[in-house]
């Protein structure tokens, strides 16, 4: 008897499961029909479209992509996003704390920050800052402020946010507080972003150039060039990177201008960073050289340069973009690290490493913990680039399945 | 005689982002003790998924969603019970005690199936120790015996060899020895000869048939090669797009095929005996993409006997048309299920 | 069969072709040995004929085919090709640049239609590539017309030319590969296992297409394959290769039913025949195919040969004509009586 009941229960459970699955498959069927209309689009979709379709499915990478776009805007227009002159120090206003932006005032969207009042502590003789809730400084968009150059083309004084015209000296706003010398950290971070991220980008660009060129020669021609380039890579990779950077940067003359050190550092990072990429490109060439479609092109009478640029390079350029994206954060961290140690860029240049150097002093961190915020910028940037790179890499090869 | 393995209405689907792939969609067949059953079909017909389902080796996003896989299982006490493999937990103890012991698998790629860091002797003995209640000495003895059985020269020495030290043919033999280690009653061979050459293939087929007679085991042999099927199988199951089109004894399948697909397939392969230069009869079109399965009978868009409104409307069931063959086709669906007094 | 072509001129004559691949090792990649992939191969194909090249993996049949088209450079030997202007040129002696204009006369069909089409180009660009780079047909419209013509010729709808390879099934892709091969009206087509990657139900379509095109366009095929029933169906003459050498060469029927080399005999009797009544009562060959990097002494087949004598291990046999148009590389070709593919009546009788 009990067996019967068990089997009945089993059967019911199975039927329920069945119904679920039928519903599921019907839903899928409906979706499938939607997709069938797109099928014709898929048939004529070139590679970049397939890549984009796949990339779109990767939500986190999409968000990271937006972060990176924002970063790119900051790199191009740091002045526009700053509120105050990053180089101007105000001895009276050192270690001013973060002034948080409040968006809602009396139930309406009217962003403002509270004012600050300073009082000198009679015992320590140190300025102590307090938020003054009595005083509201309204924030305006596209406000006029200090003058800055846009891409070296023209000067303007329009900023994304600011206070009422001419008010900035009276009512300065310090979105991320100030440092020891009373310089606005937010604006310094914007300018630091430009320097650090662009160093990363340019050095990766140079690495990619060297890597593709040398890796391509190595992989396509093989033989003696391959032998020489591979041994060179092995030697470069066997050198410990950090001491080499330190030695090279330490060897830079102290009297070099900011621009000179900037380019020197970029070059140093690139000269050491191209090896991984060259190996990757070489590997791709070695695989592709044996592909039937490459042989078919050769048999169709295609010249060597046509085979390389029309057939081989397009099949891995998406991988190169992905690899390069993953290499940018490494470069950024290297620059930050060198500057932090005082070996890279030095003040008055502003970079993330230089900013973090300010936070080297334990005492200032105890008084002004906001000095560590540039570190957060480094983390966000590196994470965003890594996730984006991963997403690109996964989407890059629609033919892997 | 009761079958050793009986697959009933097996359905294994894969739930992918892009849609559901009905890799196996209603498969029925029996395997009797000592019988060689050949499952033949082209790519996407679900033959590999079928045997993976039998061994409970389906991985996500795939799942057995319906059907029974009834197997005559011998438990530890030696009692015979019929259990439904489809209901077992794929990671459970029962299936693990069956896999490798009662049902063994010869995989397609023997190179990938041996670990390169352990000797083949270690790997064969490991399988024996796992399933049989013997000590290491005994396991070694069995391993040598099995290697001897599959025609491995110097089996004692080969125990200490690594798989990469063996040639392709010997590796295949070692693989067979390993799958025979625990004296299985059912051996499943998944395209074991596609990666090897004609002369080696002949060796392997000969060996399998010899061993099958010696041990009186049943074999399920999966292949896309009709020539190999004709050479080895007693009973043939012809699959197309996840369904059984026709099944029957090998003679009937080759000399009296009933399903339009079987007929067309057999006609389309060139014969060694036909005079050269003739045009081959073809099957029009190509195998549909798994996401765009045709409605009704999966073969209807390519079928010469297509009946509009019938074949594309419903899926024909696999029905016995005489006392030997079963066919799933509406051409035979009206006929009495079993021909009387033949 | 062979009589049909005996008055036709040779289109291709291969003489003592060798291709050795160096084996390198160590830090400076020094050459430590050689793989003799193609080891002194000679044969000829007459115009309009289909010559089969069969053998097991590693026997050098694919390397031979690719070397003839100069996809791979030969180590030694001559590849004499009769051009459309009736001149005989040695392809082996030409530079890459000199050979480019000759590419319109000889093309290739590949084994894997998934690997031989660039996934990043559409069909128009793929099939149109030879037109663009050799014929210098710069006008896109003109190219489109020719590609449409070619697609129709191979049984595909011309509207598909904007599609990418991923939109096609294996059989359709192979048709695209054939269309590309035919773009410049070649006279020699090397087909390297053209149907072995295809599903059984699609193989017949492609074989029929290739046969039709041969009749229509007067093509000459060099057909490389390992599936014996396909070879039997398709070829007029057959070369059997073993470890880089041709061991037997002759008309198809002779090779299949009256082989004169023990290896051919073993290969033929091992062929799985799609007929359950002909279950081969064969004694399969023992052992494995030796490595072309380290072949045995004397006759390469002697370690596996059931008829091997002392002489076979010492002396390398030469290819010898033992019947009209039938060449064998065996010391005992005259003495042995060998079995070919089992005939149905023989089986039924026994």
Coordinates of C-alpha atoms in Angstrom, one line a residue, chain B:
Chain B
X1 CA 15.3 -13.0 -22.5
X2 CA 15.3 -9.8 -20.5
X3 CA 17.5 -7.0 -21.8
X4 CA 20.6 -6.0 -19.9
X5 CA 19.9 -2.4 -20.6
X6 CA 16.6 -0.9 -21.7
X7 CA 16.4 2.8 -22.7
X8 CA 12.9 4.1 -22.8
X9 CA 11.8 7.5 -24.2
X10 CA 15.1 9.1 -23.0
X11 CA 15.2 12.8 -23.4
X12 CA 18.3 14.8 -22.6
X13 CA 18.2 18.5 -23.3
X14 CA 20.8 21.3 -23.0
X15 CA 19.5 24.6 -21.7
X16 CA 21.8 27.2 -23.2
X17 CA 21.6 30.9 -23.2
X18 CA 20.7 30.8 -26.9
X19 CA 17.9 28.3 -26.4
X20 CA 17.2 24.6 -25.7
X21 CA 19.1 22.0 -27.6
X22 CA 17.1 18.8 -27.7
X23 CA 20.2 16.6 -28.1
X24 CA 18.3 13.5 -27.3
X25 CA 14.6 13.7 -27.7
X26 CA 12.9 10.4 -27.2
X27 CA 15.2 7.5 -27.7
X28 CA 14.3 3.8 -27.2
X29 CA 16.5 0.7 -27.5
X30 CA 17.4 -2.5 -25.8
X31 CA 20.7 -4.2 -25.3
X32 CA 20.6 -7.9 -24.6
X33 CA 23.5 -9.8 -22.8
X34 CA 26.2 -10.7 -25.2
X35 CA 24.8 -8.5 -28.0
X36 CA 26.7 -5.9 -30.0
X37 CA 24.5 -2.9 -30.5
X38 CA 25.7 -0.3 -33.0
X39 CA 24.3 3.2 -32.7
X40 CA 24.9 5.0 -36.0
X41 CA 24.2 8.6 -36.9
X42 CA 25.6 11.8 -38.3
X43 CA 26.8 14.8 -36.3
X44 CA 24.1 16.2 -34.0
X45 CA 22.1 12.9 -34.0
X46 CA 22.6 12.6 -30.2
X47 CA 24.5 9.3 -30.2
X48 CA 27.2 10.5 -27.8
X49 CA 24.7 12.3 -25.6
X50 CA 22.7 9.1 -25.4
X51 CA 25.5 7.0 -24.0
X52 CA 26.7 9.9 -21.7
X53 CA 23.1 9.8 -20.3
X54 CA 23.4 6.1 -19.8
X55 CA 26.6 6.6 -17.8
X56 CA 25.1 9.7 -16.0
X57 CA 28.0 11.8 -17.4
X58 CA 25.8 14.6 -18.6
X59 CA 27.1 18.0 -17.5
X60 CA 25.4 21.3 -17.0
X61 CA 23.6 22.9 -18.8
X62 CA 22.5 19.5 -19.9
X63 CA 19.9 17.4 -18.1
X64 CA 18.0 14.2 -18.5
X65 CA 14.5 15.5 -18.4
X66 CA 12.5 12.4 -19.1
X67 CA 12.6 8.7 -19.7
X68 CA 14.1 5.6 -18.1
X69 CA 17.4 3.8 -18.4
X70 CA 16.7 0.4 -16.9
X71 CA 19.8 -1.6 -16.0
X72 CA 20.1 -5.1 -14.5
X73 CA 22.3 -4.2 -11.7
X74 CA 24.2 -6.8 -9.5
X75 CA 24.5 -5.4 -6.0
X76 CA 27.3 -6.3 -3.6
X77 CA 25.5 -9.4 -2.4
X78 CA 25.3 -10.6 -6.0
X79 CA 21.5 -10.1 -6.1
X80 CA 20.1 -8.9 -9.4
X81 CA 17.9 -5.8 -9.3
X82 CA 16.6 -3.6 -12.1
X83 CA 17.4 0.0 -11.4
X84 CA 16.6 3.1 -13.4
X85 CA 20.0 4.9 -14.0
X86 CA 18.1 8.0 -15.1
X87 CA 16.9 8.5 -11.5
X88 CA 20.3 8.1 -9.9
X89 CA 22.3 11.0 -8.5
X90 CA 25.1 11.5 -11.1
X91 CA 27.6 11.9 -8.2
X92 CA 26.1 9.2 -6.0
X93 CA 27.6 6.0 -4.7
X94 CA 25.4 3.7 -6.8
X95 CA 26.3 5.1 -10.2
X96 CA 30.0 5.2 -9.2
X97 CA 29.9 1.5 -8.3
X98 CA 28.3 0.8 -11.7
X99 CA 30.5 3.0 -13.8
X100 CA 33.8 1.4 -14.6
X101 CA 32.7 -1.9 -13.0
X102 CA 29.5 -3.1 -14.6
X103 CA 29.4 -0.5 -17.4
X104 CA 32.7 0.5 -18.9
X105 CA 33.6 3.1 -21.5
X106 CA 36.2 3.2 -24.2
X107 CA 36.5 6.8 -25.0
X108 CA 37.2 8.4 -28.4
X109 CA 40.6 9.8 -27.7
X110 CA 42.8 7.3 -25.9
X111 CA 45.6 9.8 -25.5
X112 CA 43.5 12.2 -23.5
X113 CA 42.1 9.4 -21.3
X114 CA 45.3 8.3 -19.7
X115 CA 47.1 10.6 -17.2
X116 CA 50.6 11.3 -18.5
X117 CA 52.1 11.3 -15.0
X118 CA 51.0 7.8 -13.9
X119 CA 52.1 4.5 -15.4
X120 CA 49.3 2.6 -17.3
X121 CA 49.8 -0.2 -14.7
X122 CA 49.0 2.2 -11.9
X123 CA 45.9 3.4 -13.7
X124 CA 44.6 0.0 -14.5
X125 CA 45.2 -1.3 -11.0
X126 CA 43.5 1.8 -9.5
X127 CA 40.4 0.9 -11.4
X128 CA 40.6 -2.7 -10.1
X129 CA 41.2 -1.7 -6.5
X130 CA 38.3 0.8 -6.6
X131 CA 35.7 -1.7 -7.7
X132 CA 36.9 -5.2 -6.7
X133 CA 37.7 -6.4 -3.2
X134 CA 41.2 -7.5 -3.9
X135 CA 44.7 -6.7 -2.6
X136 CA 47.4 -5.0 -4.6
X137 CA 49.1 -8.2 -5.5
X138 CA 45.9 -9.6 -7.0
X139 CA 45.1 -6.3 -8.8
X140 CA 48.6 -6.5 -10.4
X141 CA 47.9 -10.0 -11.5
X142 CA 44.6 -9.0 -13.0
X143 CA 46.1 -6.0 -14.8
X144 CA 48.8 -8.2 -16.4
X145 CA 46.1 -10.7 -17.4
X146 CA 44.0 -8.0 -19.1
X147 CA 47.0 -6.5 -20.9
X148 CA 47.9 -10.0 -22.1
X149 CA 44.3 -10.5 -23.3
X150 CA 44.3 -7.4 -25.4
X151 CA 47.5 -8.6 -27.1
X152 CA 50.0 -6.2 -25.5
X153 CA 53.5 -7.6 -26.0
X154 CA 55.4 -8.0 -22.7
X155 CA 52.5 -7.1 -20.4
X156 CA 54.6 -7.2 -17.2
X157 CA 57.0 -4.6 -18.5
X158 CA 54.3 -2.5 -20.0
X159 CA 52.7 -2.0 -16.6
X160 CA 55.5 0.4 -15.9
X161 CA 55.2 2.3 -19.1
X162 CA 53.6 5.7 -19.5
X163 CA 50.8 6.3 -22.0
X164 CA 53.0 8.6 -24.1
X165 CA 55.6 5.9 -24.5
X166 CA 53.1 3.7 -26.3
X167 CA 52.2 3.9 -30.0
X168 CA 48.7 4.7 -31.0
X169 CA 47.6 1.1 -31.5
X170 CA 49.1 0.0 -28.2
X171 CA 47.6 2.9 -26.4
X172 CA 44.2 1.9 -27.7
X173 CA 44.8 -1.6 -26.5
X174 CA 45.8 -0.4 -23.1
X175 CA 42.6 1.6 -23.0
X176 CA 40.6 -1.5 -23.8
X177 CA 42.5 -3.4 -21.1
X178 CA 41.6 -0.7 -18.6
X179 CA 38.0 -0.7 -19.5
X180 CA 37.9 -4.5 -19.2
X181 CA 39.6 -4.4 -15.8
X182 CA 36.6 -5.2 -13.7
X183 CA 34.9 -7.6 -16.2
X184 CA 32.0 -5.3 -17.2
X185 CA 28.8 -6.8 -18.5
X186 CA 28.3 -3.8 -20.8
X187 CA 31.1 -2.1 -22.7
X188 CA 30.3 1.2 -24.3
X189 CA 32.7 2.2 -27.1
X190 CA 32.3 5.9 -28.2
X191 CA 33.7 6.1 -31.8
X192 CA 36.9 4.3 -30.6
X193 CA 38.2 4.0 -34.1
X194 CA 37.7 7.4 -35.7
X195 CA 41.1 8.8 -34.6
X196 CA 43.0 5.8 -35.9
X197 CA 44.0 4.4 -39.3
X198 CA 42.4 1.7 -41.3
X199 CA 44.8 -1.1 -40.5
X200 CA 44.8 -0.3 -36.7
X201 CA 41.1 0.0 -36.8
X202 CA 40.8 -3.5 -38.2
X203 CA 43.0 -4.7 -35.3
X204 CA 40.8 -3.0 -32.7
X205 CA 37.6 -4.3 -34.2
X206 CA 38.9 -7.8 -34.3
X207 CA 40.1 -7.5 -30.7
X208 CA 36.8 -6.2 -29.5
X209 CA 34.8 -9.0 -31.1
X210 CA 37.2 -11.6 -29.7
X211 CA 36.9 -10.2 -26.2
X212 CA 33.2 -9.8 -26.5
X213 CA 32.9 -13.6 -27.2
X214 CA 35.4 -14.5 -24.4
X215 CA 33.7 -12.5 -21.8
X216 CA 30.2 -12.7 -23.2
X217 CA 29.6 -9.0 -22.6
X218 CA 27.3 -6.7 -24.4
X219 CA 28.8 -3.8 -26.4
X220 CA 27.2 -0.5 -27.4
X221 CA 29.3 0.7 -30.3
X222 CA 28.9 4.3 -31.4
X223 CA 30.0 5.4 -34.8
X224 CA 29.2 7.5 -37.9
X225 CA 30.8 4.9 -40.2
X226 CA 28.3 2.5 -41.7
X227 CA 31.2 0.3 -42.8
X228 CA 32.3 -0.2 -39.3
X229 CA 28.7 -0.8 -38.1
X230 CA 28.3 -3.5 -40.8
X231 CA 31.5 -5.2 -39.6
X232 CA 30.8 -5.3 -35.9
X233 CA 27.1 -4.9 -34.9
X234 CA 24.5 -7.5 -34.3
X235 CA 21.7 -5.0 -33.9
X236 CA 21.7 -1.5 -35.3
X237 CA 20.0 1.7 -34.0
X238 CA 19.9 4.5 -36.6
X239 CA 19.6 8.0 -35.1
X240 CA 18.9 11.4 -36.6
X241 CA 18.6 14.7 -34.7
X242 CA 18.0 13.1 -31.3
X243 CA 15.6 10.4 -32.3
X244 CA 15.7 6.8 -33.4
X245 CA 14.7 6.5 -37.0
X246 CA 15.0 2.8 -37.3
X247 CA 16.3 -0.2 -35.4
X248 CA 16.7 -3.8 -36.2
X249 CA 19.2 -6.6 -36.8
X250 CA 22.1 -5.6 -38.9
X251 CA 21.1 -7.8 -41.9
X252 CA 17.7 -6.2 -42.0
X253 CA 19.0 -2.7 -41.7
X254 CA 21.5 -3.1 -44.5
X255 CA 19.4 -5.3 -46.8
X256 CA 15.9 -4.4 -46.0
X257 CA 15.9 -0.8 -44.7
X258 CA 12.5 0.6 -44.1
X259 CA 12.9 4.2 -43.0
X260 CA 13.4 6.7 -45.8
X261 CA 16.4 8.1 -44.0
X262 CA 18.1 4.7 -43.6
X263 CA 17.4 3.9 -47.2
X264 CA 18.8 7.2 -48.5
X265 CA 21.8 7.0 -46.2
X266 CA 22.8 3.6 -47.4
X267 CA 22.3 4.6 -51.0
X268 CA 24.4 7.7 -50.7
X269 CA 27.6 5.9 -49.6
X270 CA 29.8 4.9 -52.4
X271 CA 30.1 1.1 -52.8
X272 CA 33.4 -0.6 -53.4
X273 CA 31.7 -3.0 -55.8
X274 CA 29.8 -0.5 -57.9
X275 CA 31.4 0.5 -61.2
X276 CA 33.3 3.7 -60.9
X277 CA 32.1 7.1 -62.1
X278 CA 28.4 6.7 -61.4
X279 CA 26.5 9.6 -59.8
X280 CA 25.5 8.8 -56.2
X281 CA 21.9 9.2 -55.1
X282 CA 22.0 12.0 -52.5
X283 CA 20.0 13.3 -49.6
X284 CA 19.1 16.9 -50.3
X285 CA 19.9 19.7 -47.9
X286 CA 22.0 19.5 -44.8
X287 CA 21.5 18.6 -41.2
X288 CA 19.6 21.5 -39.5
X289 CA 21.3 23.6 -36.8
X290 CA 20.4 22.3 -33.4
X291 CA 18.5 25.5 -32.6
X292 CA 16.3 25.3 -35.6
X293 CA 14.9 21.8 -35.3
X294 CA 12.1 21.1 -37.8
X295 CA 8.7 20.5 -36.5
X296 CA 7.2 17.0 -36.6
X297 CA 9.5 14.3 -37.9
X298 CA 13.0 15.8 -37.8
X299 CA 13.9 14.3 -41.2
X300 CA 10.9 15.6 -43.1
X301 CA 12.6 18.6 -44.8
X302 CA 15.0 16.2 -46.5
X303 CA 12.7 13.3 -46.9
X304 CA 11.7 12.0 -50.4
X305 CA 8.5 10.5 -49.0
X306 CA 7.4 13.7 -47.2
X307 CA 3.7 13.9 -46.7
X308 CA 2.6 17.5 -46.2
X309 CA 0.4 18.0 -43.2
X310 CA 1.4 14.7 -41.7
X311 CA 5.1 14.5 -41.3
X312 CA 5.6 18.2 -40.3
X313 CA 2.6 18.1 -37.9
X314 CA 3.5 15.4 -35.5
X315 CA 6.4 13.3 -34.4
X316 CA 6.1 9.7 -35.4
X317 CA 6.6 7.1 -32.7
X318 CA 9.0 4.2 -32.9
X319 CA 6.9 1.2 -33.7
X320 CA 7.6 -2.4 -34.5
X321 CA 6.7 -3.2 -38.1
X322 CA 7.6 -6.8 -38.0
X323 CA 9.2 -9.1 -35.4
X324 CA 12.6 -7.7 -36.0
X325 CA 12.5 -4.1 -37.1
X326 CA 11.1 -0.9 -35.6
X327 CA 10.6 2.3 -37.5
X328 CA 9.5 5.8 -36.6
X329 CA 7.8 6.9 -39.8
X330 CA 4.2 7.8 -40.7
X331 CA 4.5 5.5 -43.8
X332 CA 4.2 2.6 -41.4
X333 CA 2.1 4.1 -38.6
X334 CA -1.1 2.8 -40.0
X335 CA 0.1 -0.7 -40.4
X336 CA -0.6 -3.2 -37.6
X337 CA 2.0 -3.0 -34.9
X338 CA 3.2 -6.5 -35.4
X339 CA 2.8 -8.5 -38.5
X340 CA 0.9 -11.6 -37.5
X341 CA 1.8 -15.2 -38.5
X342 CA 4.9 -14.3 -40.5

